mmCIF file of C-alpha atoms in Angstrom:
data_model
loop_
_atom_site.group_PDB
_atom_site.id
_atom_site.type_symbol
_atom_site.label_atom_id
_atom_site.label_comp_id
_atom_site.label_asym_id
_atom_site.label_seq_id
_atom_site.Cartn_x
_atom_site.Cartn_y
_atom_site.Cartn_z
ATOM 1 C CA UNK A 5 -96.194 -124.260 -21.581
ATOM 2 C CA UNK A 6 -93.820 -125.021 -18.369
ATOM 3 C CA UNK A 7 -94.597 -125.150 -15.175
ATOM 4 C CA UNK A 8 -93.925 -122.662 -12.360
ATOM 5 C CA UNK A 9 -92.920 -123.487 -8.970
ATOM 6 C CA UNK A 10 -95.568 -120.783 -6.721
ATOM 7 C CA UNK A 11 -94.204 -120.668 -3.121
ATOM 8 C CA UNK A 12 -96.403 -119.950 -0.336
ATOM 9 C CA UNK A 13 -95.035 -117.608 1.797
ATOM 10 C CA UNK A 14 -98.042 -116.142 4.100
ATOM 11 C CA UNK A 15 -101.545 -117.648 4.476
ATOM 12 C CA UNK A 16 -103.991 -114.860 5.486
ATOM 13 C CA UNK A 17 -107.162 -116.737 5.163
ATOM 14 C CA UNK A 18 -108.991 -120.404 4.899
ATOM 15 C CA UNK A 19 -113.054 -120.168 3.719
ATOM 16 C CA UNK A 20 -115.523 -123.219 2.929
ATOM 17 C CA UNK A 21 -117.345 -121.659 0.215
ATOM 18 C CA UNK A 22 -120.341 -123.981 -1.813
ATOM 19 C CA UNK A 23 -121.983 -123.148 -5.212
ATOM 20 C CA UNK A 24 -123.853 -125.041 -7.540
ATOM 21 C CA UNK A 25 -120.857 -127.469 -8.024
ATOM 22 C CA UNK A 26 -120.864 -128.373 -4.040
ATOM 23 C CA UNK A 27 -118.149 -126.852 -1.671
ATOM 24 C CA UNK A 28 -114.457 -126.002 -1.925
ATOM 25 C CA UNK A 29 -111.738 -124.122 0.351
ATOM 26 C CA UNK A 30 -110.920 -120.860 -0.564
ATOM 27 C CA UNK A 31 -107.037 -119.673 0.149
ATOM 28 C CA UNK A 32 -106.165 -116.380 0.616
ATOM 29 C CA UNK A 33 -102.422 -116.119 0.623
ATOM 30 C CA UNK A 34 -98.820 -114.370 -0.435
ATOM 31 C CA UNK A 35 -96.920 -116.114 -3.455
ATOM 32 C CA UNK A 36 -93.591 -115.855 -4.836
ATOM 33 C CA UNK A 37 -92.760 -117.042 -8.166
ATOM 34 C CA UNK A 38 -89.407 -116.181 -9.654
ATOM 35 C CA UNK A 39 -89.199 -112.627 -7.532
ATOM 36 C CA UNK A 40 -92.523 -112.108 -8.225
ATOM 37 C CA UNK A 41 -94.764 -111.096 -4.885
ATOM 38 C CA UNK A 42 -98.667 -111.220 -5.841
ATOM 39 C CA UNK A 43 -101.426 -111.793 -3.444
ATOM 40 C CA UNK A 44 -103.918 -114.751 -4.790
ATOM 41 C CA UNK A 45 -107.099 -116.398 -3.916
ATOM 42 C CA UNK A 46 -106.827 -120.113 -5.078
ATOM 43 C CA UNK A 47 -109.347 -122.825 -4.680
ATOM 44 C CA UNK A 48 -109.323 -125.866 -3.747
ATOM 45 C CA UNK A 49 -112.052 -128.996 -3.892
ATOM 46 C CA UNK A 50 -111.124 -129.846 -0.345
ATOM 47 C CA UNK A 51 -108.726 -129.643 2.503
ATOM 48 C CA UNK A 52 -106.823 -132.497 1.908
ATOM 49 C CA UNK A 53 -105.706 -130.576 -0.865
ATOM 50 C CA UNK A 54 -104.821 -127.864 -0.032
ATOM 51 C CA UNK A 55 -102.417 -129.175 3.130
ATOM 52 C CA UNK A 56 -100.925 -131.370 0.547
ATOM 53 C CA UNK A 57 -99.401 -128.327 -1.119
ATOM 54 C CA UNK A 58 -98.996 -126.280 2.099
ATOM 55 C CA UNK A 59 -97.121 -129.189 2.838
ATOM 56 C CA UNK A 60 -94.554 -128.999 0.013
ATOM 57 C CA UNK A 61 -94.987 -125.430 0.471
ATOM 58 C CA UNK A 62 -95.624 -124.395 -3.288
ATOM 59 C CA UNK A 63 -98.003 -125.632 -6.203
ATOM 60 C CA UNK A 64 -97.166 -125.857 -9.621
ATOM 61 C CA UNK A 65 -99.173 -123.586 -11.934
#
């Protein structure tokens, strides 16, 4: 399986959530991947994270 290059083109929301496996950020934001437009929620265990990849400004997937 190959890996896709997801670029994040809008952030529309950033939630600390916490279940029974302790907390994580929850992303709300616009992707493109090859063309493709698609609204996705992706998690992530913290922060750090997630402004790692904002950073870059896509995540492999």
């Amino acid at each position: 399986m190959n890996l896709l290059e997801h670029w994040i083109k809008e952030i529309y929301s950033i939630t600390e959530k916490e279940d029974e496996s302790g907390t994580y950020i929850e992303v709300d934001m616009l992707i493109n991947c090859w063309g493709c437009e698609e609204r996705k929620k992706r998690r992530y265990s913290s922060i750090r994270d997630f402004n790692i990849e904002k950073g870059k400004g896509y995540y492999l997937a």
